[in-house]
PDB file of C-alpha atoms in Angstrom:
ATOM      1  CA  MET I   1     -36.176   3.865 -22.743  1.00 58.00           C
ATOM      2  CA  LYS I   2     -34.652   1.514 -20.170  1.00 68.00           C
ATOM      3  CA  ALA I   3     -31.511  -0.427 -21.010  1.00 62.00           C
ATOM      4  CA  ASP I   4     -33.208  -3.829 -20.642  1.00 83.00           C
ATOM      5  CA  GLN I   5     -36.005  -2.760 -23.026  1.00 91.00           C
ATOM      6  CA  VAL I   6     -33.443  -1.625 -25.572  1.00 91.00           C
ATOM      7  CA  ALA I   7     -31.529  -4.886 -25.214  1.00 93.00           C
ATOM      8  CA  THR I   8     -34.723  -6.884 -25.657  1.00 94.00           C
ATOM      9  CA  GLN I   9     -35.726  -4.914 -28.756  1.00 96.00           C
ATOM     10  CA  TYR I  10     -32.333  -5.365 -30.433  1.00 95.00           C
ATOM     11  CA  ALA I  11     -32.192  -9.041 -29.462  1.00 95.00           C
ATOM     12  CA  THR I  12     -35.731  -9.692 -30.699  1.00 95.00           C
ATOM     13  CA  ALA I  13     -35.023  -8.026 -34.033  1.00 95.00           C
ATOM     14  CA  PHE I  14     -31.809 -10.005 -34.425  1.00 96.00           C
ATOM     15  CA  VAL I  15     -33.456 -13.340 -33.527  1.00 96.00           C
ATOM     16  CA  ASN I  16     -36.234 -12.653 -36.045  1.00 95.00           C
ATOM     17  CA  LEU I  17     -33.760 -11.736 -38.789  1.00 94.00           C
ATOM     18  CA  ALA I  18     -31.569 -14.780 -38.109  1.00 95.00           C
ATOM     19  CA  LYS I  19     -34.627 -17.041 -38.075  1.00 94.00           C
ATOM     20  CA  ASP I  20     -35.884 -15.594 -41.382  1.00 95.00           C
ATOM     21  CA  LYS I  21     -32.471 -16.133 -42.977  1.00 95.00           C
ATOM     22  CA  ASN I  22     -32.142 -19.690 -41.520  1.00 95.00           C
ATOM     23  CA  VAL I  23     -28.951 -18.868 -39.612  1.00 96.00           C
ATOM     24  CA  LEU I  24     -30.406 -18.783 -36.088  1.00 95.00           C
ATOM     25  CA  ASP I  25     -28.200 -21.543 -34.656  1.00 93.00           C
ATOM     26  CA  ASP I  26     -25.024 -20.067 -36.175  1.00 95.00           C
ATOM     27  CA  VAL I  27     -25.860 -16.608 -34.873  1.00 96.00           C
ATOM     28  CA  ARG I  28     -26.706 -17.994 -31.439  1.00 94.00           C
ATOM     29  CA  SER I  29     -23.305 -19.657 -31.284  1.00 94.00           C
ATOM     30  CA  ASP I  30     -21.682 -16.338 -32.224  1.00 96.00           C
ATOM     31  CA  MET I  31     -23.614 -14.395 -29.569  1.00 95.00           C
ATOM     32  CA  ASP I  32     -22.679 -17.016 -26.989  1.00 93.00           C
ATOM     33  CA  SER I  33     -19.017 -16.619 -27.981  1.00 94.00           C
ATOM     34  CA  VAL I  34     -19.256 -12.816 -27.747  1.00 95.00           C
ATOM     35  CA  SER I  35     -20.854 -13.042 -24.315  1.00 93.00           C
ATOM     36  CA  ASN I  36     -18.191 -15.446 -23.018  1.00 92.00           C
ATOM     37  CA  LEU I  37     -15.387 -13.380 -24.535  1.00 94.00           C
ATOM     38  CA  LEU I  38     -16.603 -10.166 -22.917  1.00 93.00           C
ATOM     39  CA  LYS I  39     -17.006 -11.881 -19.547  1.00 92.00           C
ATOM     40  CA  SER I  40     -13.497 -13.322 -19.710  1.00 94.00           C
ATOM     41  CA  ASP I  41     -11.657 -10.273 -21.135  1.00 93.00           C
ATOM     42  CA  ALA I  42     -12.268  -7.132 -19.084  1.00 93.00           C
ATOM     43  CA  LYS I  43      -9.966  -5.007 -21.278  1.00 94.00           C
ATOM     44  CA  LEU I  44     -11.898  -5.898 -24.418  1.00 93.00           C
ATOM     45  CA  ALA I  45     -15.234  -5.256 -22.708  1.00 92.00           C
ATOM     46  CA  GLY I  46     -13.922  -1.952 -21.371  1.00 93.00           C
ATOM     47  CA  PHE I  47     -12.722  -0.826 -24.797  1.00 94.00           C
ATOM     48  CA  LEU I  48     -15.930  -1.756 -26.623  1.00 93.00           C
ATOM     49  CA  THR I  49     -18.164  -0.117 -24.024  1.00 91.00           C
ATOM     50  CA  ASN I  50     -16.029   3.023 -23.706  1.00 92.00           C
ATOM     51  CA  PRO I  51     -18.101   5.847 -25.228  1.00 90.00           C
ATOM     52  CA  VAL I  52     -15.033   7.942 -26.176  1.00 92.00           C
ATOM     53  CA  ALA I  53     -13.161   5.123 -27.946  1.00 92.00           C
ATOM     54  CA  ASP I  54     -13.055   5.502 -31.734  1.00 94.00           C
ATOM     55  CA  ALA I  55     -15.972   3.720 -33.434  1.00 94.00           C
ATOM     56  CA  GLY I  56     -13.793   2.778 -36.408  1.00 95.00           C
ATOM     57  CA  LYS I  57     -11.307   1.019 -34.129  1.00 95.00           C
ATOM     58  CA  LYS I  58     -14.143  -0.797 -32.364  1.00 95.00           C
ATOM     59  CA  LYS I  59     -15.509  -2.029 -35.694  1.00 96.00           C
ATOM     60  CA  SER I  60     -12.033  -3.074 -36.879  1.00 96.00           C
ATOM     61  CA  LEU I  61     -11.579  -5.053 -33.671  1.00 95.00           C
ATOM     62  CA  ILE I  62     -15.015  -6.659 -34.040  1.00 96.00           C
ATOM     63  CA  ASN I  63     -14.222  -7.603 -37.650  1.00 96.00           C
ATOM     64  CA  ALA I  64     -10.878  -9.115 -36.632  1.00 95.00           C
ATOM     65  CA  ILE I  65     -12.447 -11.145 -33.813  1.00 95.00           C
ATOM     66  CA  ALA I  66     -15.295 -12.244 -36.083  1.00 95.00           C
ATOM     67  CA  GLU I  67     -12.923 -13.349 -38.823  1.00 95.00           C
ATOM     68  CA  GLU I  68     -10.717 -15.238 -36.367  1.00 94.00           C
ATOM     69  CA  ALA I  69     -13.716 -16.953 -34.752  1.00 94.00           C
ATOM     70  CA  GLY I  70     -15.511 -17.625 -38.032  1.00 95.00           C
ATOM     71  CA  PHE I  71     -18.649 -15.639 -37.182  1.00 96.00           C
ATOM     72  CA  ASN I  72     -21.605 -15.539 -39.499  1.00 96.00           C
ATOM     73  CA  ALA I  73     -21.725 -12.283 -41.501  1.00 96.00           C
ATOM     74  CA  PHE I  74     -25.055 -11.368 -39.863  1.00 95.00           C
ATOM     75  CA  SER I  75     -23.414 -11.492 -36.426  1.00 96.00           C
ATOM     76  CA  THR I  76     -20.524  -9.310 -37.500  1.00 96.00           C
ATOM     77  CA  ASN I  77     -22.853  -6.790 -39.141  1.00 96.00           C
ATOM     78  CA  PHE I  78     -25.101  -6.756 -36.075  1.00 97.00           C
ATOM     79  CA  LEU I  79     -22.182  -6.008 -33.738  1.00 96.00           C
ATOM     80  CA  CYS I  80     -20.986  -3.227 -36.049  1.00 96.00           C
ATOM     81  CA  LEU I  81     -24.536  -1.841 -36.142  1.00 96.00           C
ATOM     82  CA  LEU I  82     -24.464  -1.686 -32.339  1.00 96.00           C
ATOM     83  CA  VAL I  83     -21.291   0.414 -32.614  1.00 95.00           C
ATOM     84  CA  ASP I  84     -22.896   2.701 -35.212  1.00 95.00           C
ATOM     85  CA  LYS I  85     -26.027   3.170 -33.103  1.00 94.00           C
ATOM     86  CA  GLN I  86     -23.924   3.694 -29.955  1.00 92.00           C
ATOM     87  CA  ARG I  87     -25.511   0.655 -28.302  1.00 94.00           C
ATOM     88  CA  ILE I  88     -22.400  -1.509 -28.038  1.00 93.00           C
ATOM     89  CA  ASP I  89     -22.235  -0.643 -24.328  1.00 92.00           C
ATOM     90  CA  GLY I  90     -25.300  -2.868 -23.877  1.00 92.00           C
ATOM     91  CA  VAL I  91     -23.916  -5.823 -25.811  1.00 94.00           C
ATOM     92  CA  THR I  92     -23.786  -8.087 -22.731  1.00 93.00           C
ATOM     93  CA  ASP I  93     -27.457  -7.410 -21.957  1.00 94.00           C
ATOM     94  CA  ILE I  94     -28.305  -7.882 -25.636  1.00 95.00           C
ATOM     95  CA  CYS I  95     -26.504 -11.253 -25.660  1.00 95.00           C
ATOM     96  CA  ASP I  96     -28.415 -12.321 -22.531  1.00 92.00           C
ATOM     97  CA  SER I  97     -31.728 -11.212 -24.047  1.00 93.00           C
ATOM     98  CA  PHE I  98     -30.829 -12.957 -27.294  1.00 94.00           C
ATOM     99  CA  GLU I  99     -30.260 -16.219 -25.415  1.00 92.00           C
ATOM    100  CA  ASN I 100     -33.598 -15.935 -23.586  1.00 90.00           C
ATOM    101  CA  ILE I 101     -35.520 -15.163 -26.780  1.00 93.00           C
ATOM    102  CA  TYR I 102     -33.682 -17.926 -28.653  1.00 94.00           C
ATOM    103  CA  CYS I 103     -34.761 -20.418 -25.988  1.00 91.00           C
ATOM    104  CA  GLU I 104     -38.386 -19.289 -26.281  1.00 90.00           C
ATOM    105  CA  VAL I 105     -38.368 -19.453 -30.086  1.00 92.00           C
ATOM    106  CA  THR I 106     -36.741 -22.908 -30.203  1.00 92.00           C
ATOM    107  CA  ASP I 107     -38.736 -24.367 -27.260  1.00 90.00           C
ATOM    108  CA  THR I 108     -35.563 -24.826 -25.228  1.00 89.00           C
ATOM    109  CA  GLU I 109     -35.853 -25.327 -21.481  1.00 90.00           C
ATOM    110  CA  VAL I 110     -32.899 -23.909 -19.566  1.00 89.00           C
ATOM    111  CA  ALA I 111     -32.013 -25.743 -16.367  1.00 91.00           C
ATOM    112  CA  THR I 112     -29.319 -25.048 -13.803  1.00 92.00           C
ATOM    113  CA  VAL I 113     -27.950 -28.301 -12.410  1.00 94.00           C
ATOM    114  CA  THR I 114     -26.007 -27.890  -9.192  1.00 94.00           C
ATOM    115  CA  SER I 115     -24.091 -30.952  -8.053  1.00 93.00           C
ATOM    116  CA  ALA I 116     -21.625 -31.826  -5.318  1.00 90.00           C
ATOM    117  CA  ALA I 117     -19.040 -32.840  -7.940  1.00 91.00           C
ATOM    118  CA  ALA I 118     -18.611 -32.069 -11.635  1.00 92.00           C
ATOM    119  CA  LEU I 119     -20.917 -34.088 -13.873  1.00 92.00           C
ATOM    120  CA  ASP I 120     -19.514 -35.909 -16.891  1.00 94.00           C
ATOM    121  CA  ASN I 121     -21.158 -35.704 -20.325  1.00 93.00           C
ATOM    122  CA  ASP I 122     -23.080 -38.978 -19.918  1.00 94.00           C
ATOM    123  CA  GLN I 123     -24.596 -37.806 -16.621  1.00 94.00           C
ATOM    124  CA  GLN I 124     -25.559 -34.460 -18.152  1.00 94.00           C
ATOM    125  CA  PHE I 125     -27.125 -36.243 -21.116  1.00 93.00           C
ATOM    126  CA  GLU I 126     -29.215 -38.471 -18.831  1.00 94.00           C
ATOM    127  CA  ILE I 127     -30.381 -35.471 -16.778  1.00 93.00           C
ATOM    128  CA  ALA I 128     -31.299 -33.606 -19.979  1.00 93.00           C
ATOM    129  CA  LYS I 129     -33.254 -36.621 -21.258  1.00 94.00           C
ATOM    130  CA  LYS I 130     -35.245 -36.887 -18.001  1.00 93.00           C
ATOM    131  CA  LEU I 131     -35.914 -33.132 -17.966  1.00 92.00           C
ATOM    132  CA  GLN I 132     -37.062 -33.230 -21.562  1.00 92.00           C
ATOM    133  CA  LYS I 133     -39.541 -35.962 -20.665  1.00 92.00           C
ATOM    134  CA  LEU I 134     -40.669 -34.061 -17.552  1.00 90.00           C
ATOM    135  CA  THR I 135     -41.111 -30.663 -19.230  1.00 88.00           C
ATOM    136  CA  GLY I 136     -42.098 -31.688 -22.748  1.00 89.00           C
ATOM    137  CA  ALA I 137     -39.600 -29.171 -24.138  1.00 88.00           C
ATOM    138  CA  LYS I 138     -38.059 -29.822 -27.546  1.00 91.00           C
ATOM    139  CA  ASN I 139     -34.559 -28.978 -26.312  1.00 91.00           C
ATOM    140  CA  ILE I 140     -32.805 -28.784 -22.946  1.00 91.00           C
ATOM    141  CA  LYS I 141     -29.869 -26.522 -22.156  1.00 90.00           C
ATOM    142  CA  LEU I 142     -28.045 -27.423 -18.958  1.00 91.00           C
ATOM    143  CA  LYS I 143     -25.986 -24.955 -16.986  1.00 91.00           C
ATOM    144  CA  PRO I 144     -23.882 -27.112 -14.668  1.00 93.00           C
ATOM    145  CA  LYS I 145     -22.590 -25.730 -11.370  1.00 93.00           C
ATOM    146  CA  VAL I 146     -20.607 -27.362  -8.572  1.00 94.00           C
ATOM    147  CA  ASP I 147     -21.388 -26.790  -4.886  1.00 93.00           C
ATOM    148  CA  ASP I 148     -19.518 -29.183  -2.612  1.00 88.00           C
ATOM    149  CA  SER I 149     -21.708 -28.164   0.351  1.00 90.00           C
ATOM    150  CA  LEU I 150     -24.476 -30.369  -1.139  1.00 88.00           C
ATOM    151  CA  ILE I 151     -22.519 -33.404   0.147  1.00 87.00           C
ATOM    152  CA  SER I 152     -23.959 -35.562  -2.664  1.00 90.00           C
ATOM    153  CA  GLY I 153     -26.789 -35.498  -5.199  1.00 90.00           C
ATOM    154  CA  ILE I 154     -28.074 -32.691  -7.399  1.00 93.00           C
ATOM    155  CA  ILE I 155     -30.419 -29.720  -7.418  1.00 93.00           C
ATOM    156  CA  ILE I 156     -32.171 -28.878 -10.696  1.00 93.00           C
ATOM    157  CA  GLN I 157     -33.708 -25.451 -11.162  1.00 92.00           C
ATOM    158  CA  TYR I 158     -35.786 -24.918 -14.299  1.00 90.00           C
ATOM    159  CA  GLY I 159     -38.930 -23.223 -15.573  1.00 84.00           C
ATOM    160  CA  LYS I 160     -39.579 -19.561 -16.273  1.00 79.00           C
ATOM    161  CA  GLY I 161     -37.109 -17.632 -14.135  1.00 76.00           C
ATOM    162  CA  GLY I 162     -35.991 -20.827 -12.386  1.00 77.00           C
ATOM    163  CA  SER I 163     -39.419 -21.173 -10.780  1.00 85.00           C
ATOM    164  CA  LYS I 164     -39.311 -24.975 -10.413  1.00 88.00           C
ATOM    165  CA  LEU I 165     -36.886 -26.833  -8.196  1.00 88.00           C
ATOM    166  CA  LEU I 166     -35.998 -30.499  -7.818  1.00 89.00           C
ATOM    167  CA  ASP I 167     -33.764 -31.008  -4.780  1.00 91.00           C
ATOM    168  CA  MET I 168     -32.221 -34.462  -4.730  1.00 89.00           C
ATOM    169  CA  SER I 169     -29.202 -33.513  -2.629  1.00 89.00           C
ATOM    170  CA  ALA I 170     -28.147 -34.939   0.712  1.00 88.00           C
ATOM    171  CA  LYS I 171     -28.093 -31.399   2.090  1.00 91.00           C
ATOM    172  CA  GLY I 172     -31.716 -30.863   1.023  1.00 88.00           C
ATOM    173  CA  GLN I 173     -32.823 -34.182   2.515  1.00 89.00           C
ATOM    174  CA  LEU I 174     -31.086 -33.371   5.809  1.00 90.00           C
ATOM    175  CA  ALA I 175     -32.806 -29.971   5.874  1.00 89.00           C
ATOM    176  CA  ASN I 176     -36.193 -31.687   5.336  1.00 88.00           C
ATOM    177  CA  ILE I 177     -35.526 -34.141   8.173  1.00 90.00           C
ATOM    178  CA  GLU I 178     -34.497 -31.283  10.452  1.00 89.00           C
ATOM    179  CA  ALA I 179     -37.669 -29.348   9.585  1.00 90.00           C
ATOM    180  CA  GLN I 180     -39.845 -32.408  10.309  1.00 89.00           C
ATOM    181  CA  LEU I 181     -38.110 -33.026  13.633  1.00 88.00           C
ATOM    182  CA  MET I 182     -38.469 -29.397  14.624  1.00 87.00           C
ATOM    183  CA  SER I 183     -42.173 -29.322  13.726  1.00 87.00           C
ATOM    184  CA  ASN I 184     -42.840 -32.474  15.763  1.00 83.00           C
ATOM    185  CA  ALA I 185     -40.748 -31.432  18.741  1.00 75.00           C
ATOM    186  CA  PRO I 186     -42.672 -30.578  21.908  1.00 78.00           C
ATOM    187  CA  SER I 187     -42.540 -26.899  22.785  1.00 70.00           C
ATOM    188  CA  ALA I 188     -40.697 -26.031  25.908  1.00 60.00           C
TER     189      ALA I 188
END
């Protein structure tokens, strides 16, 4: 079985369990924390995904992190289960799958907002409100990015797999003008 299928199966089972036990939001927060922690701490990620590292030590470390971070017991048990089943090496993929399935289950639209400068909370809130109205989604999750080459404005990418794009950047407008001028230019 492919790694992404395994990750999806574990994530789906965990989302369903958390939903049944009414702890879905808590567990999602925990999985988000795990994902961020593993991305920011290469040594920790390396230890947990090392197949020859002692499983007991991995579980002790997971329990210590979970206690320190105040994880829900379901999250801690799930991570320890991944160690027991020798699937902890796919925890990053499982966290990503969990997030995708969580968004589907909770009718959350994920949008990447790229701007020329960092957006403050009020600006992000306004963008989320407009996107919610546009998409009809119950919830909006923004992933802000900064790209100073946009000059000014924003680009919003949303929809399944980022399939929809709203380009309201100066760079995008200049590219459109250039394309129009080039299409109307006489051929030499």
